[in-house]
Amino acid sequence: MYLVESKGGAIACMLLALFFLGSWPAILTLLERRGRLPQHTYLDYTITNLLAAILIAFTFGQIHKGTPEAPNFLEQLSQENFPSVMFAMVGGIVLSLGNLATQYAWAFVGLSVTEVMTASITVVIGTTLNYFLDGKINKAEILFPGVGCFLIAVCLGSGVHASNAADNRAKLNELPKTNEVEAGNELISFNGAFTSKGGLKDVENGNHFEEKAKAGSADFLVQLENRRAIKVFGKSTLIGLGITFFAGFCFSLFSPAFNLATNDQWHTLKEGVPHLSVYTAFFYFSVSCFFIALILNISFLYRPLLNLPKTTFKAYLNDWNGRGWAFLAGLLCGFGNGLQFMGGQAAGYAAADAVQCVSWVIVNSSIYIYIYMQALPLVSTFWGILFFGEYRKSSKRTYVLLAGMLFMFIVAVGVLMASAGHRK
């Protein structure tokens, strides 16, 4: 199997992981904003997500001849490593729950704030757990002040969401009283124009009849609400924040679970049984991720959340609008997670949680070479603000809170990088 040991290999893994993991949320957000049901999108996404794990296992997991201490992927499938397999599968379950929750959080909180808040919660909880699992190889006097900075970023993110929600309410209140802004109705009107729910004809290409309003305007908000799948008008601000915190909590558990699966810090394996390779662990991880997503989303077809319309499995099979994009998102997420774990194998997982924050390589116990890159949340912020028009025409208070959140996140990333230690 292929082991990431060189600086070049580790840098390549981190850079690709950053690009892949920073891009797939924008694709799912785009599909939801164009009216595709999240249940349909997630079922497509989870198929190619599993396919990516299988491809990684049968390629990188089979490169070179295995040894008794480091067997190849296929050799490990028949070994007595059930405890480690269970840890990997638990990691897959919590990751799938987190990803599923964020799909709804993006609609309520926005892509930018959701990613920063969930990443910060992940680091606060996950990094603390991994610090002890990794034998305290990270510098505690630097690591935990960084964790505190992430906590501040979470608080500021909550403030951004509340302030932006107030801004949107103020914009909508300025619309003429004759206008109708009722999510879920067959027709809504604004500025004398009517837009039907059937106006969107092609989710894949985004063709629709309505004239596009300027991003950030009240008309834009009404158009978006009328077109999107998840209706947010009239919903409590706490709904979005609650979903976001739940997603962050789930994300914070998947990295420690994967760490236990590959390093067996609790000594659950029998003597002489080798640890799971990252490829074997990632395979089991993705299988459980796939099945929990399959079960939940098929049930959501018939019992949807948040007043979404009911659908059927047959309707899902016939829904090809946007399917190609959903497949692409699953591949990006699958390969991104695989590359993240391949890079994390070469260093402490506590700092490897920062694959969502920065690309870095540990050279030895005293020298660190790192390349500061756009973080996963910062990439998502780029997509959210520049592509989706989030926070356009917002108040100064919202902009100050947004800038403060991003600043504290970047500071926290730098502090976390400084705490990195060498895995022996």
GROMACS .gro file of C-alpha atoms in nm:
model
  424
    1MET     CA    1   0.000   0.000   0.000
    2TYR     CA    2   0.107   0.359  -0.053
    3LEU     CA    3   0.228   0.544   0.256
    4VAL     CA    4   0.262   0.922   0.260
    5GLU     CA    5   0.616   0.978   0.387
    6SER     CA    6   0.768   1.245   0.161
    7LYS     CA    7   0.712   1.618   0.190
    8GLY     CA    8   0.588   1.634  -0.168
    9GLY     CA    9   0.334   1.358  -0.120
   10ALA     CA   10   0.196   1.510   0.199
   11ILE     CA   11   0.173   1.856   0.044
   12ALA     CA   12  -0.010   1.715  -0.259
   13CYS     CA   13  -0.259   1.532  -0.033
   14MET     CA   14  -0.332   1.844   0.168
   15LEU     CA   15  -0.368   2.076  -0.130
   16LEU     CA   16  -0.603   1.842  -0.313
   17ALA     CA   17  -0.803   1.777   0.004
   18LEU     CA   18  -0.845   2.150   0.061
   19PHE     CA   19  -0.971   2.207  -0.292
   20PHE     CA   20  -1.207   1.909  -0.292
   21LEU     CA   21  -1.347   1.960   0.060
   22GLY     CA   22  -1.387   2.332   0.001
   23SER     CA   23  -1.583   2.291  -0.321
   24TRP     CA   24  -1.843   2.016  -0.275
   25PRO     CA   25  -2.060   2.212  -0.024
   26ALA     CA   26  -2.102   2.489  -0.282
   27ILE     CA   27  -2.234   2.238  -0.535
   28LEU     CA   28  -2.499   2.101  -0.299
   29THR     CA   29  -2.595   2.456  -0.200
   30LEU     CA   30  -2.634   2.547  -0.567
   31LEU     CA   31  -2.869   2.253  -0.629
   32GLU     CA   32  -3.084   2.335  -0.326
   33ARG     CA   33  -3.109   2.700  -0.434
   34ARG     CA   34  -3.220   2.585  -0.779
   35GLY     CA   35  -3.503   2.381  -0.629
   36ARG     CA   36  -3.374   2.023  -0.618
   37LEU     CA   37  -3.496   1.833  -0.313
   38PRO     CA   38  -3.213   1.768  -0.065
   39GLN     CA   39  -3.323   1.404  -0.025
   40HIS     CA   40  -3.266   1.342  -0.397
   41THR     CA   41  -2.935   1.528  -0.397
   42TYR     CA   42  -2.794   1.350  -0.095
   43LEU     CA   43  -2.882   1.004  -0.227
   44ASP     CA   44  -2.690   1.080  -0.547
   45TYR     CA   45  -2.403   1.234  -0.352
   46THR     CA   46  -2.362   0.938  -0.118
   47ILE     CA   47  -2.334   0.688  -0.408
   48THR     CA   48  -2.026   0.851  -0.561
   49ASN     CA   49  -1.887   0.926  -0.215
   50LEU     CA   50  -1.872   0.550  -0.152
   51LEU     CA   51  -1.736   0.490  -0.502
   52ALA     CA   52  -1.443   0.722  -0.429
   53ALA     CA   53  -1.354   0.524  -0.115
   54ILE     CA   54  -1.365   0.195  -0.308
   55LEU     CA   55  -1.138   0.335  -0.579
   56ILE     CA   56  -0.889   0.463  -0.321
   57ALA     CA   57  -0.887   0.128  -0.137
   58PHE     CA   58  -0.830  -0.082  -0.450
   59THR     CA   59  -0.561   0.149  -0.590
   60PHE     CA   60  -0.355   0.316  -0.317
   61GLY     CA   61  -0.444   0.039  -0.072
   62GLN     CA   62  -0.300  -0.226  -0.305
   63ILE     CA   63   0.011  -0.047  -0.432
   64HIS     CA   64   0.331  -0.235  -0.342
   65LYS     CA   65   0.350  -0.567  -0.161
   66GLY     CA   66   0.210  -0.578   0.190
   67THR     CA   67   0.407  -0.680   0.500
   68PRO     CA   68   0.291  -0.853   0.822
   69GLU     CA   69   0.308  -0.515   0.999
   70ALA     CA   70   0.146  -0.322   0.712
   71PRO     CA   71  -0.079  -0.553   0.507
   72ASN     CA   72  -0.258  -0.437   0.196
   73PHE     CA   73  -0.629  -0.355   0.186
   74LEU     CA   74  -0.756  -0.695   0.071
   75GLU     CA   75  -0.541  -0.880   0.325
   76GLN     CA   76  -0.688  -0.679   0.612
   77LEU     CA   77  -1.046  -0.765   0.520
   78SER     CA   78  -1.000  -1.118   0.660
   79GLN     CA   79  -0.805  -1.026   0.975
   80GLU     CA   80  -0.941  -1.013   1.331
   81ASN     CA   81  -0.969  -0.636   1.355
   82PHE     CA   82  -1.336  -0.602   1.445
   83PRO     CA   83  -1.288  -0.338   1.722
   84SER     CA   84  -1.099  -0.107   1.486
   85VAL     CA   85  -1.356  -0.167   1.214
   86MET     CA   86  -1.630  -0.061   1.455
   87PHE     CA   87  -1.447   0.263   1.538
   88ALA     CA   88  -1.413   0.336   1.166
   89MET     CA   89  -1.782   0.269   1.107
   90VAL     CA   90  -1.885   0.489   1.399
   91GLY     CA   91  -1.678   0.764   1.241
   92GLY     CA   92  -1.866   0.715   0.915
   93ILE     CA   93  -2.204   0.734   1.088
   94VAL     CA   94  -2.133   1.063   1.267
   95LEU     CA   95  -1.978   1.214   0.954
   96SER     CA   96  -2.285   1.121   0.749
   97LEU     CA   97  -2.515   1.272   1.012
   98GLY     CA   98  -2.305   1.589   1.015
   99ASN     CA   99  -2.303   1.623   0.636
  100LEU     CA  100  -2.676   1.558   0.622
  101ALA     CA  101  -2.740   1.827   0.885
  102THR     CA  102  -2.525   2.086   0.710
  103GLN     CA  103  -2.725   2.040   0.391
  104TYR     CA  104  -3.020   2.192   0.579
  105ALA     CA  105  -2.808   2.440   0.778
  106TRP     CA  106  -2.674   2.599   0.457
  107ALA     CA  107  -3.027   2.710   0.370
  108PHE     CA  108  -3.091   2.870   0.710
  109VAL     CA  109  -2.752   3.003   0.816
  110GLY     CA  110  -2.573   3.041   0.483
  111LEU     CA  111  -2.278   2.855   0.338
  112SER     CA  112  -2.015   3.093   0.479
  113VAL     CA  113  -2.118   3.098   0.844
  114THR     CA  114  -2.221   2.732   0.856
  115GLU     CA  115  -1.878   2.611   0.743
  116VAL     CA  116  -1.685   2.837   0.979
  117MET     CA  117  -1.903   2.747   1.277
  118THR     CA  118  -1.903   2.371   1.216
  119ALA     CA  119  -1.527   2.371   1.152
  120SER     CA  120  -1.468   2.567   1.472
  121ILE     CA  121  -1.686   2.334   1.680
  122THR     CA  122  -1.506   2.039   1.520
  123VAL     CA  123  -1.168   2.175   1.626
  124VAL     CA  124  -1.282   2.270   1.978
  125ILE     CA  125  -1.410   1.919   2.057
  126GLY     CA  126  -1.219   1.701   1.809
  127THR     CA  127  -0.879   1.856   1.867
  128THR     CA  128  -0.915   1.821   2.244
  129LEU     CA  129  -1.002   1.452   2.208
  130ASN     CA  130  -0.722   1.387   1.958
  131TYR     CA  131  -0.473   1.568   2.183
  132PHE     CA  132  -0.513   1.298   2.446
  133LEU     CA  133  -0.545   1.013   2.195
  134ASP     CA  134  -0.216   1.115   2.030
  135GLY     CA  135  -0.024   1.112   2.358
  136LYS     CA  136  -0.021   1.492   2.392
  137ILE     CA  137   0.221   1.536   2.099
  138ASN     CA  138   0.081   1.886   2.037
  139LYS     CA  139   0.194   2.179   2.252
  140ALA     CA  140  -0.086   2.234   2.501
  141GLU     CA  141   0.025   2.587   2.593
  142ILE     CA  142  -0.033   2.687   2.229
  143LEU     CA  143  -0.304   2.441   2.126
  144PHE     CA  144  -0.570   2.536   2.379
  145PRO     CA  145  -0.545   2.917   2.333
  146GLY     CA  146  -0.609   2.833   1.967
  147VAL     CA  147  -0.914   2.633   2.071
  148GLY     CA  148  -1.031   2.941   2.261
  149CYS     CA  149  -1.001   3.147   1.941
  150PHE     CA  150  -1.222   2.895   1.763
  151LEU     CA  151  -1.481   2.931   2.041
  152ILE     CA  152  -1.483   3.306   1.985
  153ALA     CA  153  -1.531   3.244   1.612
  154VAL     CA  154  -1.836   3.027   1.692
  155CYS     CA  155  -1.990   3.305   1.904
  156LEU     CA  156  -1.924   3.564   1.634
  157GLY     CA  157  -2.074   3.329   1.374
  158SER     CA  158  -2.393   3.309   1.578
  159GLY     CA  159  -2.397   3.687   1.586
  160VAL     CA  160  -2.351   3.707   1.208
  161HIS     CA  161  -2.649   3.478   1.153
  162ALA     CA  162  -2.875   3.673   1.390
  163SER     CA  163  -2.769   4.009   1.247
  164ASN     CA  164  -2.812   3.896   0.886
  165ALA     CA  165  -3.156   3.755   0.965
  166ALA     CA  166  -3.255   4.095   1.108
  167ASP     CA  167  -3.119   4.266   0.795
  168ASN     CA  168  -3.327   4.039   0.571
  169ARG     CA  169  -3.642   4.104   0.773
  170ALA     CA  170  -3.583   4.478   0.739
  171LYS     CA  171  -3.541   4.446   0.361
  172LEU     CA  172  -3.861   4.244   0.326
  173ASN     CA  173  -4.056   4.490   0.540
  174GLU     CA  174  -3.970   4.761   0.287
  175LEU     CA  175  -4.160   4.578   0.012
  176PRO     CA  176  -4.502   4.722  -0.083
  177LYS     CA  177  -4.781   4.578   0.131
  178THR     CA  178  -4.953   4.444  -0.179
  179ASN     CA  179  -4.663   4.210  -0.244
  180GLU     CA  180  -4.690   3.852  -0.120
  181VAL     CA  181  -4.392   3.689   0.040
  182GLU     CA  182  -4.524   3.350   0.144
  183ALA     CA  183  -4.291   3.055   0.112
  184GLY     CA  184  -4.453   2.743  -0.019
  185ASN     CA  185  -4.739   2.907  -0.210
  186GLU     CA  186  -4.793   2.828  -0.574
  187LEU     CA  187  -4.743   3.193  -0.668
  188ILE     CA  188  -4.572   3.483  -0.501
  189SER     CA  189  -4.554   3.835  -0.632
  190PHE     CA  190  -4.312   4.118  -0.596
  191ASN     CA  191  -4.292   4.450  -0.780
  192GLY     CA  192  -4.594   4.344  -0.980
  193ALA     CA  193  -4.431   4.030  -1.124
  194PHE     CA  194  -4.544   3.675  -1.054
  195THR     CA  195  -4.316   3.374  -1.036
  196SER     CA  196  -4.452   3.021  -1.020
  197LYS     CA  197  -4.286   2.727  -0.853
  198GLY     CA  198  -4.270   2.567  -1.194
  199GLY     CA  199  -4.056   2.850  -1.328
  200LEU     CA  200  -3.737   2.653  -1.281
  201LYS     CA  201  -3.713   2.411  -1.569
  202ASP     CA  202  -3.358   2.282  -1.557
  203VAL     CA  203  -3.169   2.247  -1.229
  204GLU     CA  204  -2.858   2.128  -1.413
  205ASN     CA  205  -2.829   2.446  -1.620
  206GLY     CA  206  -3.027   2.683  -1.401
  207ASN     CA  207  -3.268   2.803  -1.672
  208HIS     CA  208  -3.576   2.980  -1.541
  209PHE     CA  209  -3.826   3.242  -1.647
  210GLU     CA  210  -3.792   3.506  -1.378
  211GLU     CA  211  -3.580   3.814  -1.427
  212LYS     CA  212  -3.281   3.798  -1.197
  213ALA     CA  213  -3.278   4.058  -0.919
  214LYS     CA  214  -2.966   4.215  -0.774
  215ALA     CA  215  -2.800   4.006  -0.504
  216GLY     CA  216  -2.885   4.122  -0.155
  217SER     CA  217  -3.203   4.307  -0.253
  218ALA     CA  218  -3.547   4.224  -0.119
  219ASP     CA  219  -3.651   4.106  -0.464
  220PHE     CA  220  -3.353   3.872  -0.470
  221LEU     CA  221  -3.452   3.723  -0.135
  222VAL     CA  222  -3.808   3.666  -0.257
  223GLN     CA  223  -3.690   3.507  -0.583
  224LEU     CA  224  -3.454   3.280  -0.394
  225GLU     CA  225  -3.722   3.174  -0.146
  226ASN     CA  226  -3.966   3.098  -0.423
  227ARG     CA  227  -3.715   2.895  -0.622
  228ARG     CA  228  -3.528   2.703  -0.351
  229ALA     CA  229  -3.625   2.364  -0.211
  230ILE     CA  230  -3.591   2.443   0.162
  231LYS     CA  231  -3.818   2.733   0.257
  232VAL     CA  232  -3.674   2.955   0.531
  233PHE     CA  233  -3.908   3.255   0.549
  234GLY     CA  234  -4.089   3.269   0.882
  235LYS     CA  235  -3.862   3.012   1.045
  236SER     CA  236  -3.690   3.084   1.378
  237THR     CA  237  -3.325   3.185   1.378
  238LEU     CA  238  -3.264   2.916   1.640
  239ILE     CA  239  -3.354   2.639   1.393
  240GLY     CA  240  -3.052   2.712   1.176
  241LEU     CA  241  -2.820   2.755   1.473
  242GLY     CA  242  -2.943   2.432   1.631
  243ILE     CA  243  -2.881   2.235   1.312
  244THR     CA  244  -2.537   2.393   1.278
  245PHE     CA  245  -2.432   2.306   1.634
  246PHE     CA  246  -2.556   1.951   1.587
  247ALA     CA  247  -2.354   1.917   1.266
  248GLY     CA  248  -2.042   2.056   1.434
  249PHE     CA  249  -2.078   1.810   1.722
  250CYS     CA  250  -2.105   1.518   1.478
  251PHE     CA  251  -1.802   1.635   1.281
  252SER     CA  252  -1.599   1.667   1.601
  253LEU     CA  253  -1.638   1.293   1.671
  254PHE     CA  254  -1.550   1.145   1.332
  255SER     CA  255  -1.177   1.231   1.336
  256PRO     CA  256  -1.114   1.084   1.686
  257ALA     CA  257  -1.306   0.771   1.582
  258PHE     CA  258  -1.089   0.737   1.273
  259ASN     CA  259  -0.779   0.802   1.484
  260LEU     CA  260  -0.876   0.513   1.715
  261ALA     CA  261  -0.947   0.289   1.417
  262THR     CA  262  -0.601   0.339   1.266
  263ASN     CA  263  -0.384   0.373   1.580
  264ASP     CA  264  -0.564   0.157   1.842
  265GLN     CA  265  -0.470   0.378   2.137
  266TRP     CA  266  -0.711   0.181   2.357
  267HIS     CA  267  -0.537  -0.150   2.272
  268THR     CA  268  -0.853  -0.329   2.163
  269LEU     CA  269  -0.679  -0.546   1.901
  270LYS     CA  270  -0.532  -0.883   1.985
  271GLU     CA  271  -0.154  -0.907   2.008
  272GLY     CA  272   0.002  -0.944   1.666
  273VAL     CA  273  -0.295  -0.805   1.473
  274PRO     CA  274  -0.178  -0.502   1.271
  275HIS     CA  275  -0.354  -0.169   1.292
  276LEU     CA  276  -0.599  -0.083   1.017
  277SER     CA  277  -0.439   0.106   0.732
  278VAL     CA  278  -0.598   0.438   0.643
  279TYR     CA  279  -0.732   0.275   0.326
  280THR     CA  280  -0.906  -0.011   0.507
  281ALA     CA  281  -1.041   0.222   0.775
  282PHE     CA  282  -1.161   0.467   0.514
  283PHE     CA  283  -1.338   0.187   0.327
  284TYR     CA  284  -1.535   0.074   0.634
  285PHE     CA  285  -1.586   0.437   0.729
  286SER     CA  286  -1.744   0.511   0.390
  287VAL     CA  287  -1.957   0.197   0.387
  288SER     CA  288  -2.126   0.295   0.715
  289CYS     CA  289  -2.154   0.653   0.591
  290PHE     CA  290  -2.333   0.524   0.281
  291PHE     CA  291  -2.581   0.297   0.458
  292ILE     CA  292  -2.686   0.548   0.725
  293ALA     CA  293  -2.736   0.810   0.453
  294LEU     CA  294  -2.934   0.563   0.241
  295ILE     CA  295  -3.165   0.466   0.528
  296LEU     CA  296  -3.227   0.821   0.647
  297ASN     CA  297  -3.280   0.980   0.307
  298ILE     CA  298  -3.513   0.710   0.179
  299SER     CA  299  -3.721   0.763   0.495
  300PHE     CA  300  -3.706   1.141   0.435
  301LEU     CA  301  -3.857   1.087   0.090
  302TYR     CA  302  -4.182   0.982   0.257
  303ARG     CA  303  -4.145   1.169   0.588
  304PRO     CA  304  -3.955   1.487   0.496
  305LEU     CA  305  -3.811   1.733   0.744
  306LEU     CA  306  -3.892   2.103   0.778
  307ASN     CA  307  -4.216   2.086   0.576
  308LEU     CA  308  -4.046   1.980   0.255
  309PRO     CA  309  -4.277   1.818  -0.001
  310LYS     CA  310  -4.321   1.441   0.009
  311THR     CA  311  -4.173   1.242  -0.275
  312THR     CA  312  -4.116   0.876  -0.364
  313PHE     CA  313  -3.825   0.653  -0.455
  314LYS     CA  314  -3.959   0.630  -0.809
  315ALA     CA  315  -3.965   1.009  -0.832
  316TYR     CA  316  -3.605   1.016  -0.711
  317LEU     CA  317  -3.497   0.768  -0.979
  318ASN     CA  318  -3.664   0.981  -1.247
  319ASP     CA  319  -3.515   1.308  -1.119
  320TRP     CA  320  -3.213   1.366  -1.345
  321ASN     CA  321  -3.206   1.744  -1.310
  322GLY     CA  322  -2.884   1.824  -1.126
  323ARG     CA  323  -2.785   1.459  -1.084
  324GLY     CA  324  -2.448   1.511  -1.254
  325TRP     CA  325  -2.360   1.790  -1.012
  326ALA     CA  326  -2.463   1.578  -0.713
  327PHE     CA  327  -2.245   1.291  -0.839
  328LEU     CA  328  -1.953   1.533  -0.874
  329ALA     CA  329  -2.003   1.660  -0.518
  330GLY     CA  330  -1.988   1.304  -0.384
  331LEU     CA  331  -1.663   1.233  -0.569
  332LEU     CA  332  -1.504   1.555  -0.442
  333CYS     CA  333  -1.604   1.481  -0.082
  334GLY     CA  334  -1.496   1.116  -0.102
  335PHE     CA  335  -1.154   1.186  -0.251
  336GLY     CA  336  -1.111   1.487  -0.021
  337ASN     CA  337  -1.173   1.282   0.292
  338GLY     CA  338  -0.945   1.006   0.170
  339LEU     CA  339  -0.662   1.250   0.103
  340GLN     CA  340  -0.723   1.414   0.441
  341PHE     CA  341  -0.673   1.086   0.624
  342MET     CA  342  -0.371   0.991   0.413
  343GLY     CA  343  -0.206   1.318   0.518
  344GLY     CA  344  -0.320   1.279   0.880
  345GLN     CA  345  -0.141   0.944   0.899
  346ALA     CA  346   0.193   1.124   0.877
  347ALA     CA  347   0.124   1.361   1.165
  348GLY     CA  348  -0.078   1.413   1.482
  349TYR     CA  349  -0.452   1.402   1.411
  350ALA     CA  350  -0.516   1.691   1.649
  351ALA     CA  351  -0.339   1.925   1.409
  352ALA     CA  352  -0.457   1.720   1.111
  353ASP     CA  353  -0.808   1.838   1.191
  354ALA     CA  354  -0.670   2.159   1.043
  355VAL     CA  355  -0.674   2.003   0.697
  356GLN     CA  356  -0.994   2.202   0.686
  357CYS     CA  357  -0.786   2.503   0.776
  358VAL     CA  358  -0.436   2.477   0.631
  359SER     CA  359  -0.195   2.261   0.434
  360TRP     CA  360   0.109   2.156   0.631
  361VAL     CA  361   0.374   1.889   0.668
  362ILE     CA  362   0.573   1.789   0.975
  363VAL     CA  363   0.937   1.736   0.879
  364ASN     CA  364   1.076   1.650   1.223
  365SER     CA  365   1.016   1.730   1.587
  366SER     CA  366   1.151   2.084   1.563
  367ILE     CA  367   1.106   2.196   1.201
  368TYR     CA  368   0.772   2.264   1.047
  369ILE     CA  369   0.716   2.346   0.682
  370TYR     CA  370   0.366   2.458   0.605
  371ILE     CA  371   0.188   2.628   0.322
  372TYR     CA  372  -0.090   2.853   0.429
  373MET     CA  373  -0.386   2.795   0.201
  374GLN     CA  374  -0.748   2.895   0.185
  375ALA     CA  375  -0.923   2.701   0.456
  376LEU     CA  376  -1.223   2.484   0.378
  377PRO     CA  377  -1.450   2.738   0.554
  378LEU     CA  378  -1.269   3.023   0.382
  379VAL     CA  379  -1.315   2.854   0.045
  380SER     CA  380  -1.682   2.815   0.127
  381THR     CA  381  -1.694   3.182   0.227
  382PHE     CA  382  -1.553   3.268  -0.115
  383TRP     CA  383  -1.827   3.063  -0.283
  384GLY     CA  384  -2.096   3.199  -0.052
  385ILE     CA  385  -2.016   3.568  -0.080
  386LEU     CA  386  -1.894   3.599  -0.439
  387PHE     CA  387  -2.102   3.331  -0.612
  388PHE     CA  388  -2.422   3.312  -0.406
  389GLY     CA  389  -2.438   3.678  -0.300
  390GLU     CA  390  -2.453   3.612   0.073
  391TYR     CA  391  -2.441   3.926   0.291
  392ARG     CA  392  -2.478   4.164  -0.003
  393LYS     CA  393  -2.638   4.494   0.103
  394SER     CA  394  -2.619   4.392   0.471
  395SER     CA  395  -2.572   4.629   0.764
  396LYS     CA  396  -2.236   4.748   0.895
  397ARG     CA  397  -2.297   4.543   1.209
  398THR     CA  398  -2.321   4.224   1.002
  399TYR     CA  399  -2.002   4.308   0.812
  400VAL     CA  400  -1.812   4.381   1.133
  401LEU     CA  401  -1.924   4.052   1.287
  402LEU     CA  402  -1.842   3.861   0.966
  403ALA     CA  403  -1.493   4.014   0.945
  404GLY     CA  404  -1.436   3.942   1.315
  405MET     CA  405  -1.544   3.579   1.274
  406LEU     CA  406  -1.310   3.521   0.978
  407PHE     CA  407  -1.023   3.701   1.153
  408MET     CA  408  -1.055   3.493   1.469
  409PHE     CA  409  -1.078   3.178   1.258
  410ILE     CA  410  -0.755   3.261   1.073
  411VAL     CA  411  -0.579   3.346   1.399
  412ALA     CA  412  -0.696   3.017   1.549
  413VAL     CA  413  -0.565   2.827   1.246
  414GLY     CA  414  -0.222   2.988   1.287
  415VAL     CA  415  -0.213   2.906   1.657
  416LEU     CA  416  -0.319   2.545   1.588
  417MET     CA  417  -0.042   2.514   1.331
  418ALA     CA  418   0.214   2.637   1.584
  419SER     CA  419   0.105   2.365   1.827
  420ALA     CA  420   0.176   2.080   1.583
  421GLY     CA  421   0.399   1.797   1.700
  422HIS     CA  422   0.563   1.496   1.540
  423ARG     CA  423   0.399   1.154   1.548
  424LYS     CA  424   0.658   0.901   1.657
   0.00000   0.00000   0.00000
